[in-house]
Coordinates of C-alpha atoms in Angstrom, one line a residue:
M8 CA 0.1 0.0 0.0
S9 CA 1.5 3.4 -1.0
E10 CA 2.1 6.1 1.7
K11 CA -0.8 8.5 2.2
Q12 CA 0.1 11.8 0.6
Y13 CA -0.6 15.2 2.3
L14 CA -0.8 18.7 0.7
N15 CA 1.8 20.1 3.2
E16 CA 3.6 19.4 6.5
T17 CA 0.9 21.1 8.7
I18 CA -1.8 18.8 7.3
R19 CA 0.4 15.8 7.9
L20 CA 1.0 16.9 11.4
L21 CA -2.8 17.2 12.0
H22 CA -3.6 13.9 10.6
E23 CA -0.7 11.9 12.2
R24 CA -0.5 13.5 15.8
S25 CA -1.0 10.9 18.5
T26 CA -0.9 10.7 22.2
C27 CA 2.3 10.2 24.1
R28 CA 2.5 8.9 27.7
S29 CA 6.2 7.9 27.8
F30 CA 8.9 10.5 28.0
E31 CA 12.5 10.9 28.0
D32 CA 14.3 12.3 31.1
K33 CA 15.7 15.1 29.2
K34 CA 15.2 19.0 29.6
I35 CA 13.5 20.7 26.8
P36 CA 15.7 23.6 25.7
E37 CA 14.3 27.0 26.8
E38 CA 14.3 28.6 23.4
V39 CA 12.2 25.5 22.1
L40 CA 9.6 25.7 25.0
Q41 CA 9.3 29.5 24.4
Q42 CA 8.4 29.2 20.9
I43 CA 5.8 26.4 21.8
L44 CA 4.3 28.7 24.3
D45 CA 4.2 31.6 21.9
A46 CA 2.2 29.6 19.4
G47 CA -0.4 29.3 22.2
I48 CA -0.8 33.0 23.0
H49 CA -1.1 33.6 19.2
A50 CA -4.2 31.5 19.1
P51 CA -7.5 33.5 18.4
T52 CA -9.6 34.6 21.4
G53 CA -13.0 36.6 21.5
G54 CA -12.2 40.2 21.5
N55 CA -8.5 39.4 22.0
L56 CA -9.1 39.3 25.7
Q57 CA -7.0 36.0 26.1
P58 CA -9.0 35.1 29.2
Y59 CA -6.6 32.3 30.5
S60 CA -3.4 31.7 32.3
I61 CA -0.9 28.9 31.7
I62 CA 1.1 27.4 34.7
K63 CA 4.3 26.0 33.7
V64 CA 5.6 23.2 36.1
E65 CA 9.1 21.9 35.7
N66 CA 9.8 20.9 39.4
V67 CA 9.9 17.1 39.8
E68 CA 8.1 16.8 43.1
T69 CA 5.3 19.2 42.0
S70 CA 4.9 17.1 38.8
K71 CA 4.7 13.9 40.9
R72 CA 2.0 15.6 43.1
L73 CA 0.1 16.5 40.0
G74 CA 0.1 12.9 38.9
E75 CA -1.2 11.7 42.3
L76 CA -4.0 14.3 42.2
C77 CA -5.0 13.3 38.7
E78 CA -6.0 9.7 39.8
Q79 CA -2.5 8.3 40.2
Q80 CA -1.4 8.9 36.6
D81 CA 2.3 8.4 37.3
F82 CA 3.5 9.3 33.8
I83 CA 2.7 12.9 34.5
G84 CA 5.6 13.1 36.9
T85 CA 8.0 11.8 34.3
A86 CA 7.4 14.5 31.8
P87 CA 10.0 17.4 31.8
V88 CA 7.3 20.0 31.6
N89 CA 3.6 20.1 32.6
L90 CA 1.4 22.9 31.5
I91 CA -1.9 23.7 33.4
F92 CA -4.4 25.7 31.3
C93 CA -6.8 27.8 33.4
I94 CA -9.6 30.0 32.5
D95 CA -8.5 33.2 34.3
W96 CA -10.6 36.4 34.6
H97 CA -8.6 37.9 37.4
L98 CA -6.8 40.6 35.2
L99 CA -10.1 41.2 33.3
K100 CA -11.7 41.9 36.7
R101 CA -9.0 44.3 37.6
W102 CA -9.5 46.2 34.3
A103 CA -13.0 46.4 34.7
E104 CA -12.5 48.0 38.3
I105 CA -10.0 50.5 36.9
E106 CA -12.5 51.5 34.3
Y107 CA -15.6 51.6 36.7
A108 CA -17.3 49.1 34.6
A109 CA -19.5 46.2 35.5
F110 CA -18.0 42.8 35.7
T111 CA -20.2 39.9 35.0
A112 CA -18.0 37.0 33.7
T113 CA -18.2 34.9 36.9
I114 CA -22.0 34.9 36.6
S115 CA -22.5 34.6 32.9
F116 CA -22.6 31.2 31.3
R117 CA -21.9 32.9 27.9
H118 CA -18.6 34.4 29.2
F119 CA -17.7 31.0 30.7
W120 CA -18.4 29.1 27.5
I121 CA -16.5 31.5 25.3
S122 CA -13.4 31.6 27.8
F123 CA -13.5 27.9 27.7
Q124 CA -13.2 27.6 24.0
D125 CA -10.5 30.2 23.9
T126 CA -8.5 28.2 26.5
V127 CA -8.9 25.0 24.7
I128 CA -7.9 26.6 21.3
A129 CA -4.7 28.0 23.0
A130 CA -3.9 24.5 24.3
Q131 CA -4.3 22.9 21.0
N132 CA -2.1 25.5 19.4
I133 CA 0.6 24.5 21.9
C134 CA 0.0 20.8 21.3
I135 CA 0.5 21.1 17.6
A136 CA 3.5 23.4 18.0
A137 CA 5.0 20.7 20.2
D138 CA 4.5 18.0 17.6
A139 CA 5.9 20.3 14.9
L140 CA 9.1 20.4 16.9
G141 CA 9.4 16.6 17.5
L142 CA 8.0 16.5 21.1
G143 CA 5.2 14.3 22.5
S144 CA 2.2 15.4 24.4
V145 CA -1.0 14.2 26.2
Y146 CA -4.0 15.9 27.4
I147 CA -5.3 15.1 30.9
G148 CA -8.8 15.8 31.8
S149 CA -9.2 14.4 35.2
V150 CA -8.2 17.6 36.8
L151 CA -11.8 18.4 36.9
E152 CA -12.2 15.9 39.7
C153 CA -9.8 17.6 41.9
L154 CA -10.2 21.4 41.6
R155 CA -10.0 22.2 45.2
S156 CA -6.8 20.2 45.7
F157 CA -5.2 22.0 42.7
A158 CA -6.2 25.4 44.2
R159 CA -4.6 24.5 47.4
C160 CA -1.5 23.1 45.5
F161 CA -0.9 26.4 43.7
N162 CA -2.2 28.8 46.5
F163 CA -5.3 30.0 44.5
R164 CA -7.3 32.0 47.0
N165 CA -10.0 33.2 44.8
M166 CA -11.5 30.4 42.7
S167 CA -14.4 32.6 41.5
S168 CA -12.2 34.2 38.9
R169 CA -9.9 31.3 38.2
W170 CA -11.3 28.1 36.7
F171 CA -9.3 25.1 35.6
C172 CA -10.2 24.1 32.1
S173 CA -11.1 20.5 32.3
A174 CA -10.8 19.7 28.5
S175 CA -7.1 20.6 28.5
A176 CA -6.3 21.1 32.1
I177 CA -2.9 19.6 31.9
R178 CA -0.6 18.7 29.0
N179 CA 2.8 17.0 29.3
S180 CA 5.2 18.2 26.8
G181 CA 8.5 16.0 26.5
R182 CA 11.0 14.5 24.1
N183 CA 9.0 11.7 22.6
R184 CA 10.2 8.1 23.4
S185 CA 7.4 6.0 22.4
R186 CA 4.1 7.1 20.8
N187 CA 0.8 5.4 20.2
S188 CA -0.1 4.7 16.7
A189 CA -1.9 7.4 14.8
P190 CA -5.6 7.7 15.7
K191 CA -8.1 6.3 13.3
P192 CA -11.3 8.5 13.7
S193 CA -14.7 7.4 12.2
S194 CA -15.5 8.7 8.7
T195 CA -15.8 12.5 8.3
T196 CA -19.5 12.0 7.1
R197 CA -20.4 10.8 10.5
H198 CA -19.6 14.0 12.0
I199 CA -20.2 16.8 9.5
A200 CA -23.8 18.0 8.6
K201 CA -24.4 20.2 5.6
C202 CA -26.6 23.1 6.4
R203 CA -28.5 25.5 4.2
M204 CA -30.0 28.7 5.5
T205 CA -33.1 30.1 3.9
M206 CA -34.4 33.5 4.8
S207 CA -38.3 33.7 4.8
A208 CA -38.4 37.5 5.0
P209 CA -36.1 40.6 5.6
H210 CA -35.0 40.9 9.3
S211 CA -36.5 37.5 10.1
T212 CA -34.6 34.8 11.9
G213 CA -35.1 32.7 9.0
S214 CA -35.5 28.7 8.7
M215 CA -32.8 26.3 8.6
A216 CA -32.9 23.2 6.4
I217 CA -30.4 20.7 7.3
A218 CA -29.2 18.0 4.7
A219 CA -26.9 15.9 6.7
S220 CA -24.3 14.0 4.8
S221 CA -24.2 11.2 7.3
K222 CA -26.5 8.1 7.2
S223 CA -28.9 9.4 10.0
P224 CA -29.7 13.2 9.5
T225 CA -32.6 12.9 12.0
S226 CA -30.2 12.0 14.8
V227 CA -27.8 14.8 14.0
L228 CA -30.7 17.3 14.0
R229 CA -32.0 16.0 17.3
Q230 CA -28.7 16.2 19.0
S231 CA -28.2 19.7 17.7
V232 CA -31.6 20.7 19.0
E233 CA -30.9 19.1 22.3
C234 CA -27.7 20.8 22.9
A235 CA -29.2 24.2 22.0
R236 CA -32.0 23.6 24.7
M237 CA -29.4 22.6 27.3
F238 CA -27.4 25.8 26.8
T239 CA -30.6 27.9 26.8
A240 CA -31.8 26.3 30.0
K241 CA -28.4 26.9 31.6
T242 CA -28.2 30.5 30.6
S243 CA -31.7 31.1 31.8
Q244 CA -30.9 29.7 35.3
I245 CA -27.8 31.8 35.6
S246 CA -29.6 35.0 34.5
A247 CA -32.5 34.3 36.9

């Protein structure tokens, strides 16, 4: 079988990236790590507010403690660098106070949801940059189960303005020693739905016709509607 051809190196990295849980005991050069982090802060964010902080952990004992907190995942303690991604509104709150403006981020589901996405996008930029420089990485989501313990570990006194981002809370970045085989996702048509917007009248909200390219368009539409209902209900609860 001939090797799969990609249009460029970036596309190849996106297709072949895989999780790495085994790391060499070797320090990452500072200039390499800095370029990786710079790739993260160049990720797009809503209004360019960059509502996140990244905690860099290189201390061995602290890394081992992180592994213990994350359900005894010992490989966390073997990575030369651990990065903890946090939604962080602290600086935005101070900015609002200086400008005598209302600060509602901590009570708005919309603010949380946008900040969550911004943080995840930054984390993924860093992950791809690490792969591009020959390093291995793995996302750790179990930090969600131990938020208070993390807060104590890093002396966070005000959890109302700092939230750990569960989807990409911890990444390990290290020289790759062994890597899982490239992931094999299901077909694209299972996840992608083709949508066509038809406006019934000027200034109206319009109607949406969905022609899903998957085999079960009804299930795709049902899931989308259910997600929209969940978000609407959550927003209403917070606003009440």
